[in-house]
PDB file of C-alpha atoms in Angstrom:
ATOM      1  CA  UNK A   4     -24.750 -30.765 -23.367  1.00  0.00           C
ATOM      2  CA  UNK A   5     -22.056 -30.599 -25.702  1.00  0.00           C
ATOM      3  CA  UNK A   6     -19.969 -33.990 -25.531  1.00  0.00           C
ATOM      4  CA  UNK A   7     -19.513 -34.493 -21.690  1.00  0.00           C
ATOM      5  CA  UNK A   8     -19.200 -31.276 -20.499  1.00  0.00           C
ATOM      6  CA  UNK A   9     -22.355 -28.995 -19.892  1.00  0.00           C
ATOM      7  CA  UNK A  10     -22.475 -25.772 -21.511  1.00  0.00           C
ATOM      8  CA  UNK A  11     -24.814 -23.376 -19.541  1.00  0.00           C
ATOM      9  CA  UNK A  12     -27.294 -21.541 -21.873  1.00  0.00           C
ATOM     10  CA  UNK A  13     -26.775 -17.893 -22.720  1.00  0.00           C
ATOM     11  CA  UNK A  14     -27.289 -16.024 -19.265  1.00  0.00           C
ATOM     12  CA  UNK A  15     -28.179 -12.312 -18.262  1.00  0.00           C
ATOM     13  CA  UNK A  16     -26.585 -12.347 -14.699  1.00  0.00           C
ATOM     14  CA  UNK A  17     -22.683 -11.479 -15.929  1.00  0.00           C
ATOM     15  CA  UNK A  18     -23.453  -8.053 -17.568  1.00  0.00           C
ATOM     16  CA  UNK A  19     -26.311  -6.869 -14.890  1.00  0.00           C
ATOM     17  CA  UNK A  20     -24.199  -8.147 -11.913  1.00  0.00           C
ATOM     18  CA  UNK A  21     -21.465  -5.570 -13.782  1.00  0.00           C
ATOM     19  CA  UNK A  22     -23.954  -2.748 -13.975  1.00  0.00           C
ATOM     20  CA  UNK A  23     -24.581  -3.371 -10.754  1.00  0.00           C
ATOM     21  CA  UNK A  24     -21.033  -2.926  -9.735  1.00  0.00           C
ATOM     22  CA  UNK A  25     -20.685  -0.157 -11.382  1.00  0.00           C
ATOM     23  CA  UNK A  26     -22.816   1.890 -10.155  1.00  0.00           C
ATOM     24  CA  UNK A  27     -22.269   0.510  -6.371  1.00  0.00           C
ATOM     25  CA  UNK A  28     -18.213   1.712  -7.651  1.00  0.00           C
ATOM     26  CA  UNK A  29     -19.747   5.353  -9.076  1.00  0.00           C
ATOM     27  CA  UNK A  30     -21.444   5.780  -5.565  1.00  0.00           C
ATOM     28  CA  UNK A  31     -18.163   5.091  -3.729  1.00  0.00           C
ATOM     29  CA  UNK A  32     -16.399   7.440  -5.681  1.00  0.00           C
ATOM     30  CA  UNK A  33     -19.416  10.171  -5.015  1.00  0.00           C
ATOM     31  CA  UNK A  34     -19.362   9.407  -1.347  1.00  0.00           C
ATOM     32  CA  UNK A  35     -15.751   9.542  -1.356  1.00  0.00           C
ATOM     33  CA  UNK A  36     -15.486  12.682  -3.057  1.00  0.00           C
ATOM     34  CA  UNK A  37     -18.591  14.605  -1.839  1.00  0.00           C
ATOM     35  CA  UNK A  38     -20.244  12.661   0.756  1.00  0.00           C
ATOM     36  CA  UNK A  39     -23.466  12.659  -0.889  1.00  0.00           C
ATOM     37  CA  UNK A  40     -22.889   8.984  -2.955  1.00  0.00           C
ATOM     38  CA  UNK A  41     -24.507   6.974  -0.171  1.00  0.00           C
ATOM     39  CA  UNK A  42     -28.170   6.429  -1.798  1.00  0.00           C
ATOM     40  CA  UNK A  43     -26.337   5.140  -5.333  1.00  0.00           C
ATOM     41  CA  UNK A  44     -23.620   2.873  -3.697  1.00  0.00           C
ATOM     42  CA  UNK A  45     -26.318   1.305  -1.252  1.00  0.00           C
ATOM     43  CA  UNK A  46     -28.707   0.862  -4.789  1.00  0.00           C
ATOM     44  CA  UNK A  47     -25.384  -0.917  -6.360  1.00  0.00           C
ATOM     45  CA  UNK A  48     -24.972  -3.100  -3.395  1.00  0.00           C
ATOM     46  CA  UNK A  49     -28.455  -4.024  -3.215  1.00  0.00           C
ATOM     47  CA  UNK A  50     -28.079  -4.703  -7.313  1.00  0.00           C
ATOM     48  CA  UNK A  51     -24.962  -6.578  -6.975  1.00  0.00           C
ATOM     49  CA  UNK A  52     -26.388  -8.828  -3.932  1.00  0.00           C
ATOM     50  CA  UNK A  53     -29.415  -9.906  -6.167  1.00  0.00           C
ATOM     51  CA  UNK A  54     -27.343 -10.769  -8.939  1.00  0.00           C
ATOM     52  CA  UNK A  55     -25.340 -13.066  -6.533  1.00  0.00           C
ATOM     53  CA  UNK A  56     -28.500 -14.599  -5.269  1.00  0.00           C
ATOM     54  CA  UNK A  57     -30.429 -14.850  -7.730  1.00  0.00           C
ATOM     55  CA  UNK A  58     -27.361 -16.196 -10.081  1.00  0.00           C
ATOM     56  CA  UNK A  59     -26.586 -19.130  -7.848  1.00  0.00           C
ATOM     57  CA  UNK A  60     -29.765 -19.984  -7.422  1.00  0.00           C
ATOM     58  CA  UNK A  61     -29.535 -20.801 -11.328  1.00  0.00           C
ATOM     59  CA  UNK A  62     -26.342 -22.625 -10.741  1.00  0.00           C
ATOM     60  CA  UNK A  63     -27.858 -25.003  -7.465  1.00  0.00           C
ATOM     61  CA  UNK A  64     -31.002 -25.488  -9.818  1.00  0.00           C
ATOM     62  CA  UNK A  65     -28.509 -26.912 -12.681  1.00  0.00           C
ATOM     63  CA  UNK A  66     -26.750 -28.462 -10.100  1.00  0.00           C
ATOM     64  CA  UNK A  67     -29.707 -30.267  -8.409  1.00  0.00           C
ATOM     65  CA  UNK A  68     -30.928 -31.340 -11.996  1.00  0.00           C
ATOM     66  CA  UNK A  69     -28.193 -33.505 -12.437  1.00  0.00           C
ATOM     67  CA  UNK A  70     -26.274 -31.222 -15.127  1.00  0.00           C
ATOM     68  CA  UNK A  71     -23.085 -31.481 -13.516  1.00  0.00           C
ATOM     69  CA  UNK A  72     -20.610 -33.858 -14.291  1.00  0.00           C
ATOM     70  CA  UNK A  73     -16.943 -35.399 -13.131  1.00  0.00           C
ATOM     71  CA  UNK A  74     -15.347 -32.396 -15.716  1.00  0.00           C
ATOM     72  CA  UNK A  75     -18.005 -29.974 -14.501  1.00  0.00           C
ATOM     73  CA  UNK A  76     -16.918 -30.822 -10.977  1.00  0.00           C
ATOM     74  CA  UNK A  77     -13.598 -30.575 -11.489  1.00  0.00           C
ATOM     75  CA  UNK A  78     -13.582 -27.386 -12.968  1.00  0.00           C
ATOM     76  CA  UNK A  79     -15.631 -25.619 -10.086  1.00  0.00           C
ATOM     77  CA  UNK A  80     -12.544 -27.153  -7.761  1.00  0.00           C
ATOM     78  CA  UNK A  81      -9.822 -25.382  -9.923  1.00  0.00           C
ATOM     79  CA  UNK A  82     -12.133 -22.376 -10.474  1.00  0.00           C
ATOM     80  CA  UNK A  83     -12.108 -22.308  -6.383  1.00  0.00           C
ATOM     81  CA  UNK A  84      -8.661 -22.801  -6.065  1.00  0.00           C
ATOM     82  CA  UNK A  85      -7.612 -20.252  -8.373  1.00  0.00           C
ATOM     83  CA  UNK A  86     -10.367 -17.755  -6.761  1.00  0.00           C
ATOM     84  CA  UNK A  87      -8.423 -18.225  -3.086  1.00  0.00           C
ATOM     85  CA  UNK A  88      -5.231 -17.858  -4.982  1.00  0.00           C
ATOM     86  CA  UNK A  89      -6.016 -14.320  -5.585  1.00  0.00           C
ATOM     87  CA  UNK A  90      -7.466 -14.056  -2.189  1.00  0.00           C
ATOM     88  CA  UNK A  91      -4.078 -14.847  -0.512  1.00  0.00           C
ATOM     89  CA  UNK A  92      -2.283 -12.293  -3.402  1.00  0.00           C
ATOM     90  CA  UNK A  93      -4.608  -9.890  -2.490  1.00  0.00           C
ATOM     91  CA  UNK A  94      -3.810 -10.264   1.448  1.00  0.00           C
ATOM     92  CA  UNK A  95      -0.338 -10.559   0.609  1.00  0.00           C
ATOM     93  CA  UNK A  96      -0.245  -7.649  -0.870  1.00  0.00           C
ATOM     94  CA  UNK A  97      -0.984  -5.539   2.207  1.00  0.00           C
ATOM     95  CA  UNK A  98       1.198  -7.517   4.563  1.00  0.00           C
ATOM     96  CA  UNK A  99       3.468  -6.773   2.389  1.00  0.00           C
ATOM     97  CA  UNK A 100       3.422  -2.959   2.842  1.00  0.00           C
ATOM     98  CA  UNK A 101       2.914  -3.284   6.501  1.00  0.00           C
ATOM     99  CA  UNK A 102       6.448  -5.402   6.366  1.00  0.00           C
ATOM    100  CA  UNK A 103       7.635  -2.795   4.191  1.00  0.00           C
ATOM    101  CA  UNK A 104       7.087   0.695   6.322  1.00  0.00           C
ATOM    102  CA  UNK A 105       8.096  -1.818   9.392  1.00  0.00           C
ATOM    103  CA  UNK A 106      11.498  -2.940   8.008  1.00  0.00           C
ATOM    104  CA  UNK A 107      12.628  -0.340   5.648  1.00  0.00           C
ATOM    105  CA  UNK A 108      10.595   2.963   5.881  1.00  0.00           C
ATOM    106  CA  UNK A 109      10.131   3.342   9.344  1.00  0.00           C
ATOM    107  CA  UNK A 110      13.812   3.341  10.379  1.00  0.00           C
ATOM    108  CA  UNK A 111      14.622   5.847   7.767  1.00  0.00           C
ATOM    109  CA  UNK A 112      11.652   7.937   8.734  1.00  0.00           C
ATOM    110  CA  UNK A 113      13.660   7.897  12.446  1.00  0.00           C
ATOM    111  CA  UNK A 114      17.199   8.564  11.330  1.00  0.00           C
ATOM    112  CA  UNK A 115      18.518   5.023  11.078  1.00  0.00           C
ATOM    113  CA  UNK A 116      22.041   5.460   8.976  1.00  0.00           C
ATOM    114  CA  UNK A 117      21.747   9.046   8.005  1.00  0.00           C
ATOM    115  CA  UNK A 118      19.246  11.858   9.753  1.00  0.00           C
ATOM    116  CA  UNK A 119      15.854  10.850   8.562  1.00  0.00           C
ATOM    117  CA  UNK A 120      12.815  13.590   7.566  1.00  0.00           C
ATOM    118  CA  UNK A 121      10.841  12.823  10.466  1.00  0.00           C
ATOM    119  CA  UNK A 122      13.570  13.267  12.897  1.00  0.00           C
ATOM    120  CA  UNK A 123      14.088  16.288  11.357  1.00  0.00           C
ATOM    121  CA  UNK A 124      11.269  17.732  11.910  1.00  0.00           C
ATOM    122  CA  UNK A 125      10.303  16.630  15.443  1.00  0.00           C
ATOM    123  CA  UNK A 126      13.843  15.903  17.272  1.00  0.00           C
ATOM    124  CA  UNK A 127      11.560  13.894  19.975  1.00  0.00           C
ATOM    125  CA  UNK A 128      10.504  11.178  17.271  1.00  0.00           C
ATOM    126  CA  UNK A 129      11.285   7.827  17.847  1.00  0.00           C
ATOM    127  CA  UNK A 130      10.506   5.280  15.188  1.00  0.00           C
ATOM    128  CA  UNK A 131       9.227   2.362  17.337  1.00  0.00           C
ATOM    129  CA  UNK A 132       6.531   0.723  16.010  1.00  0.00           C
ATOM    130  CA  UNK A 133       3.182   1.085  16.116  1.00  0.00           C
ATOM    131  CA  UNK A 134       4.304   5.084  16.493  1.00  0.00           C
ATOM    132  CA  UNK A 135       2.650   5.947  19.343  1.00  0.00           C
ATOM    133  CA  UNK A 136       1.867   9.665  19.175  1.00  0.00           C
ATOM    134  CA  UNK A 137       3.823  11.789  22.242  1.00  0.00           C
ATOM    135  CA  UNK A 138       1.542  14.170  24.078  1.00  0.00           C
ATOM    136  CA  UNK A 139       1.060  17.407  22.680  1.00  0.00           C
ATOM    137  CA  UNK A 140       2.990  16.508  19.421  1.00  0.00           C
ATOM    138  CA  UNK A 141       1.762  16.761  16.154  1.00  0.00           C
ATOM    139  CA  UNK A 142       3.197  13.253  15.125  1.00  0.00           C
ATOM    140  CA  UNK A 143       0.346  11.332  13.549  1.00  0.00           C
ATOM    141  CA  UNK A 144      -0.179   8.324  15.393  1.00  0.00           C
ATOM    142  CA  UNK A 145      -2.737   6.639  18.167  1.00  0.00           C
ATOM    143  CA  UNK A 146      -2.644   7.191  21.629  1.00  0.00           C
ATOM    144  CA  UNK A 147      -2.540   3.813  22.611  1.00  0.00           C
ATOM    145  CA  UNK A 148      -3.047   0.039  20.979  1.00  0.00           C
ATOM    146  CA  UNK A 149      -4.701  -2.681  21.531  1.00  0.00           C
ATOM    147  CA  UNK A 150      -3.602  -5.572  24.408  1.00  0.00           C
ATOM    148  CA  UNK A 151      -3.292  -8.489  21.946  1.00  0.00           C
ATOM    149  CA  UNK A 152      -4.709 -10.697  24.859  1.00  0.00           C
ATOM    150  CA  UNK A 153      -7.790  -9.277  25.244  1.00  0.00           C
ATOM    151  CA  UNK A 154     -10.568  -9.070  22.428  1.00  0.00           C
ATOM    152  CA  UNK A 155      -7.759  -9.940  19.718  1.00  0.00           C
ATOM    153  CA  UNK A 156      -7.337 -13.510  21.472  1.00  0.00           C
ATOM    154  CA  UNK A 157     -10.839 -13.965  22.125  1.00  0.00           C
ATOM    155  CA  UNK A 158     -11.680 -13.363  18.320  1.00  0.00           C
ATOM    156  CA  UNK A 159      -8.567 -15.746  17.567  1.00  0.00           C
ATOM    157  CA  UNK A 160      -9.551 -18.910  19.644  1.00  0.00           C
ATOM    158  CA  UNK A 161     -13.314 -18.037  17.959  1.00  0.00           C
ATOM    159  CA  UNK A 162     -11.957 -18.622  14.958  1.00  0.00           C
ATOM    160  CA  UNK A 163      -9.602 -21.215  15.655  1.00  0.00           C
ATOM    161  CA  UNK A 164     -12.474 -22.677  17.256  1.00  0.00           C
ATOM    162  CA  UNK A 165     -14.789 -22.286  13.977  1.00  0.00           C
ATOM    163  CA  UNK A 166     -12.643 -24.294  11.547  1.00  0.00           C
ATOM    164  CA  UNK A 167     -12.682 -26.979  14.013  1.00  0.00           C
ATOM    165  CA  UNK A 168     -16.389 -26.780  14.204  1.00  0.00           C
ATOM    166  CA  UNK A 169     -16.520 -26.512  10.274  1.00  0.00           C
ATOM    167  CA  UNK A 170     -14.338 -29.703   9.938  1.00  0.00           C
ATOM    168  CA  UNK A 171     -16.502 -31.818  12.122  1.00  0.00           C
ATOM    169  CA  UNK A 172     -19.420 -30.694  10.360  1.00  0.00           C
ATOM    170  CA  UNK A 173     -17.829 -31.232   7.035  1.00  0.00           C
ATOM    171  CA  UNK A 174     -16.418 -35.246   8.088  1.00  0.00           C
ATOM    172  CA  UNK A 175     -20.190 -35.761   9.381  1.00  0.00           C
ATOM    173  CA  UNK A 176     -21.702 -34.706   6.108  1.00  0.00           C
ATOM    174  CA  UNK A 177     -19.222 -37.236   4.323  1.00  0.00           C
ATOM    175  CA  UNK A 178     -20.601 -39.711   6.771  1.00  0.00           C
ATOM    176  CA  UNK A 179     -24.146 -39.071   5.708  1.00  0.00           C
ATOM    177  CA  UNK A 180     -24.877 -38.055   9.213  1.00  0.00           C
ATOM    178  CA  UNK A 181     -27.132 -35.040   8.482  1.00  0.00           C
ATOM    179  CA  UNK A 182     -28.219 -34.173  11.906  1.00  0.00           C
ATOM    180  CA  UNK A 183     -24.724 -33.777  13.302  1.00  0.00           C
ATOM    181  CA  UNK A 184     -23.573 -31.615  10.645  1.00  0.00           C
ATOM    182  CA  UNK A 185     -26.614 -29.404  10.747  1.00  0.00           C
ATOM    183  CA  UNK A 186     -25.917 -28.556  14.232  1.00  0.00           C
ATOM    184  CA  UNK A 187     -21.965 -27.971  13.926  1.00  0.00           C
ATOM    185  CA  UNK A 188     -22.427 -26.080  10.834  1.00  0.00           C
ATOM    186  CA  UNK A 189     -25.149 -24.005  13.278  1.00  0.00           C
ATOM    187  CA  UNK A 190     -22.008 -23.074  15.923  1.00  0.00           C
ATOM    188  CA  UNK A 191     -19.588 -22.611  13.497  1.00  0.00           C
ATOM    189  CA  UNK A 192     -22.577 -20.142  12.033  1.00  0.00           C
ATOM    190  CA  UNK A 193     -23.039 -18.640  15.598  1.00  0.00           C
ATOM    191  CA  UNK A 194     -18.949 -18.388  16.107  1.00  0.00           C
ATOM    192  CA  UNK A 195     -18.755 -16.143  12.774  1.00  0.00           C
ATOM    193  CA  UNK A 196     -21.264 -14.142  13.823  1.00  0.00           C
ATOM    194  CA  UNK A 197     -19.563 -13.549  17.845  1.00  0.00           C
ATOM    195  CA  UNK A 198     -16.241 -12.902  15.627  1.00  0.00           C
ATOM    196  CA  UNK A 199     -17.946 -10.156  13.530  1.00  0.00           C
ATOM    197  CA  UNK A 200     -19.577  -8.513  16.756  1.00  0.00           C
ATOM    198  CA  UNK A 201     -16.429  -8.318  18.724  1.00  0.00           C
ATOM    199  CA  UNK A 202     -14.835  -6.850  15.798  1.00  0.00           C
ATOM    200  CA  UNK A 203     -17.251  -4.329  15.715  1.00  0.00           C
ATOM    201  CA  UNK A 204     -16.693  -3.806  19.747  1.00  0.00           C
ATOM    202  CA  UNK A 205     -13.121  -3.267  18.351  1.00  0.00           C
ATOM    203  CA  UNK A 206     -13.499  -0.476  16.496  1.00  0.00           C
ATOM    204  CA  UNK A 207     -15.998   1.168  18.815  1.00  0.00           C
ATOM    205  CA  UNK A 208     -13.149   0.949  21.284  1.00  0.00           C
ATOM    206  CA  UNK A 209     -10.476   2.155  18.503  1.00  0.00           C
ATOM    207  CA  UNK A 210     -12.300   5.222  17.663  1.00  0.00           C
ATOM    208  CA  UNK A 211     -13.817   6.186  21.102  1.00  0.00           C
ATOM    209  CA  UNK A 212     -10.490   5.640  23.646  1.00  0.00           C
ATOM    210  CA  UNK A 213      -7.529   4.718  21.196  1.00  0.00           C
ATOM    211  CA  UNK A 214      -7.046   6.783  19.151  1.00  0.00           C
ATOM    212  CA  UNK A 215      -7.120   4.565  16.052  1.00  0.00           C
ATOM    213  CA  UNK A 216      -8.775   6.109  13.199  1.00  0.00           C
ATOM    214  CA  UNK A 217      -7.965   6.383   9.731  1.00  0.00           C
ATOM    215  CA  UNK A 218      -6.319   9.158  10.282  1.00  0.00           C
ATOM    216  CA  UNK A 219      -4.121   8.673  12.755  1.00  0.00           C
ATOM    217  CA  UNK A 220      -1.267   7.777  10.337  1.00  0.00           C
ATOM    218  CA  UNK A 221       0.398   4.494   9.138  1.00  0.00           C
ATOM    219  CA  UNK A 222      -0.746   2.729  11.721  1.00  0.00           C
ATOM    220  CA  UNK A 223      -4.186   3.607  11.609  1.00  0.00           C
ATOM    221  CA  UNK A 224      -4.232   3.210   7.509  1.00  0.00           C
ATOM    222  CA  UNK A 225      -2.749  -0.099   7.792  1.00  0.00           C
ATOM    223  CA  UNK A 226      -4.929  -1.420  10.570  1.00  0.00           C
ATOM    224  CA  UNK A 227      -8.037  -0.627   9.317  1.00  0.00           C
ATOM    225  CA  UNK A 228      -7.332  -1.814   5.946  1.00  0.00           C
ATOM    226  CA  UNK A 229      -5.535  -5.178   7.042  1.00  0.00           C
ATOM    227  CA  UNK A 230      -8.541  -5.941   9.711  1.00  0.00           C
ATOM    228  CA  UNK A 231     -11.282  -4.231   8.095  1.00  0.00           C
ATOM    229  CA  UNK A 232     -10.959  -6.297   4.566  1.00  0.00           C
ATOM    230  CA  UNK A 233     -10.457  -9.529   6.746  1.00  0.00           C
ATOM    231  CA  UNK A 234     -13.586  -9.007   8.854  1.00  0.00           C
ATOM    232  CA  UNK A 235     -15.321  -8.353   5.338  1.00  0.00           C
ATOM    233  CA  UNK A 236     -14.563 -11.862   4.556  1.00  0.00           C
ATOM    234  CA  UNK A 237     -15.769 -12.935   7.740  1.00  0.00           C
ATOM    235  CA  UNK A 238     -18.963 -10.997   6.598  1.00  0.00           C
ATOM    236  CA  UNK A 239     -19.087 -13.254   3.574  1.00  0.00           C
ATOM    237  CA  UNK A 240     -17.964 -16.489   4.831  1.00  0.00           C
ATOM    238  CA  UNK A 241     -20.195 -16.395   7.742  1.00  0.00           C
ATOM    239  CA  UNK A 242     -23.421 -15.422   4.834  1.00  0.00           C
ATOM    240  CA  UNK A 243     -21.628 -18.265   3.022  1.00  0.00           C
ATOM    241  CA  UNK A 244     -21.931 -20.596   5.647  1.00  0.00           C
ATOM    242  CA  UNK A 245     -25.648 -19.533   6.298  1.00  0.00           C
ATOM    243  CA  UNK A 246     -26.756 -20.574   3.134  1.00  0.00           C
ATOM    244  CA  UNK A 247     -24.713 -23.971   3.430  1.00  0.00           C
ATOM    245  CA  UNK A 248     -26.930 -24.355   6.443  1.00  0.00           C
ATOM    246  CA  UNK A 249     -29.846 -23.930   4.585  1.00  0.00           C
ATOM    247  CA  UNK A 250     -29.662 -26.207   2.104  1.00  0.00           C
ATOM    248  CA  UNK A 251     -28.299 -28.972   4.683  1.00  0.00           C
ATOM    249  CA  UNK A 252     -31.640 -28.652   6.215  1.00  0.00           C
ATOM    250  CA  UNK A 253     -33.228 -28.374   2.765  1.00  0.00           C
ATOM    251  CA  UNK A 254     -31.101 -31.987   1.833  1.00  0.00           C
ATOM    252  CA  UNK A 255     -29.600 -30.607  -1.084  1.00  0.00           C
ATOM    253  CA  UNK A 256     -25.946 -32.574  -0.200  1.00  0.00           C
ATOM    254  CA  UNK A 257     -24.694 -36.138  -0.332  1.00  0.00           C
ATOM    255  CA  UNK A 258     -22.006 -37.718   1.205  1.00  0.00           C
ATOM    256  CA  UNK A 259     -20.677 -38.156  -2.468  1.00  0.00           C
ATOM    257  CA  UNK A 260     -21.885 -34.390  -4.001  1.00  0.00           C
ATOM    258  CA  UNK A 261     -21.396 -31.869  -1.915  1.00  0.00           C
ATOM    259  CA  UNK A 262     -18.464 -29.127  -3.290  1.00  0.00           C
ATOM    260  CA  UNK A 263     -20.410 -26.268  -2.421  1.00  0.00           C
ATOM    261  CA  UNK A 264     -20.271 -27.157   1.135  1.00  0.00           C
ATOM    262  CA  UNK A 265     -16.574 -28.329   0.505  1.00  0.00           C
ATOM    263  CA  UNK A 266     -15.863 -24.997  -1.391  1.00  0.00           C
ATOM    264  CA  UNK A 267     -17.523 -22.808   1.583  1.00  0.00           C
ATOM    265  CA  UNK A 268     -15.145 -24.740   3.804  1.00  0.00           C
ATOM    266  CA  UNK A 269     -11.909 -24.191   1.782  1.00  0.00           C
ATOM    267  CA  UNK A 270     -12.836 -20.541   1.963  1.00  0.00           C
ATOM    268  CA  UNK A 271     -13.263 -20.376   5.743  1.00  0.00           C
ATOM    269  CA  UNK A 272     -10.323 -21.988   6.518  1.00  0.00           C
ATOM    270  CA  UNK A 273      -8.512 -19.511   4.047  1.00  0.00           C
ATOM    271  CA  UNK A 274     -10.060 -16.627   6.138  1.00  0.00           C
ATOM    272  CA  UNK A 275      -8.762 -18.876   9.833  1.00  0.00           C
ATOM    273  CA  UNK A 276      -5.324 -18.654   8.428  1.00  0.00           C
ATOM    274  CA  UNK A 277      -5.362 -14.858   7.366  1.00  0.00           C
ATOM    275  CA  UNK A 278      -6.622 -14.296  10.957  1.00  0.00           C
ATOM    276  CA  UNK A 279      -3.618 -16.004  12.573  1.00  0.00           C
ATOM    277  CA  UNK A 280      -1.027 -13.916  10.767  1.00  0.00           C
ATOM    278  CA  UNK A 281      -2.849 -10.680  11.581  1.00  0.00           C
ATOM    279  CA  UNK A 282      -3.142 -11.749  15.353  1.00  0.00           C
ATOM    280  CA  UNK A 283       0.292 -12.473  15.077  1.00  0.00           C
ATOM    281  CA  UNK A 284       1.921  -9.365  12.942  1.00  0.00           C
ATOM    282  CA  UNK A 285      -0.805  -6.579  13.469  1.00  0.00           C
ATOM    283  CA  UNK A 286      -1.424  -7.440  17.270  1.00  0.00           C
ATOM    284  CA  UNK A 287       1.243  -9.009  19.168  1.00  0.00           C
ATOM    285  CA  UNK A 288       4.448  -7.523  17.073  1.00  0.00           C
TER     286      UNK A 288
END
């Protein structure tokens, strides 16, 4: 302790859970560029996964030794904050260049003002989002998209569905009654993981009848990138969540200490809202 704030000892985790990056990074970039990275990115992800583990396991154990105090708490609450902060920069980032080659690239591409490169090129090009790829043309595009009122709306009321499930969990916790959180927290668990299945149903169906690939231009780049990074933090949030569930049944939260649930639930109502503007901007227009 150094005055009232606790100063954790000297710890290992921040330089091997760096390694560990590292080298999951280096086997990206081998898989990437030769296909044969796979074995060193899956020993980096395995690395970087222990590190997390075993490195909040330290920080419950400090936590659950009474360490922690009203500065320490505090700080963990900005450190959260500022952690989704970058979270919604980061997604704002990539609605911002689907905005971006909807609004202003896209009409150029089709000739809007003065005769645009694409229109050039093929005469028969219209520029009407999501580009829909003509028969027998060589315009990149998919063949068809996705109804957003089928397995997009399903997966949105899930979610929808989830935070609602999270927040009655969370209010029962605050009310000390233990039971009834355990088993909300337990659907909202089971809603994640429906969300993450149908998502993979998705893609099965985007690859094998729509045409949607990562190749299959714009469209397909900034699909896969917008829905494929959101359903990895539905990946997370959902593991997240798991663990909250674990250490409700283990008793490790009070109605008056509990910020890791309260940060897990910050974070999955973070990923609720990203949903809703996807479902909204990637499905419907």
């Amino acid at each position: 302790m150094s005055g009232s704030y606790y100063v954790p000892a000297t710890s290992k985790w921040p330089a091997l859970g760096s390694l560990a990056l590292g080298v999951m990074m280096v086997g990206l970039g081998m898989t990437l560029v030769h296909g044969r990275g796979t074995v060193v990115m899956a020993i980096g992800l395995v690395g970087v996964l222990a590190v997390m583990a075993l490195w909040f396991r330290d920080v419950v154990s400090e936590s659950r030794s009474g360490l922690y105090d009203a500065q320490m708490d505090r700080s963990f609450r900005w450190g959260m904050g500022w952690f989704i902060f970058s979270e919604v920069m980061f997604f704002a980032a990539f609605f911002g260049a689907l905005f971006y080659v909807r609004t202003f690239a896209l009409p150029w591409l089709g000739g809007e003002g003065t005769k645009g490169a694409t229109a050039l090129l093929w005469p028969e090009f219209t520029a009407h989002w999501p580009l829909l790829s003509p028969p027998d043309s060589s315009v990149p595009g998919p063949a068809q998209v996705f109804s957003p009122w089928q397995l997009p709306l399903v997966n949105t009321l899930i979610l929808v569905s989830s935070s609602i499930t999270l927040t009655v969990a969370h209010e029962a916790l605050k009310e000390g009654h233990r039971k009834v959180c355990r088993n909300w927290l337990a659907g909202t668990v089971l809603l994640g993981l429906c969300f993450i299945t149908i998502q993979a149903v998705e893609y099965y169906e985007a690859y094998a009848h729509y045409g949607i690939t990562l190749q299959a231009g714009i469209y397909g780049a900034t699909f896969f990138i917008l829905t494929g990074f959101h359903g990895l933090h539905v990946i997370i949030g959902t593991i997240i969540l798991i663990v909250m569930l674990a250490r409700v049944l283990r008793r490790h939260f009070t109605p008056e200490e509990h910020f890791g649930f309260e940060a897990s639930c910050w974070y999955w109502h973070f990923v609720d809202v990203v949903w809703v503007g996807l479902f909204i901007f990637v499905y419907v227009f």
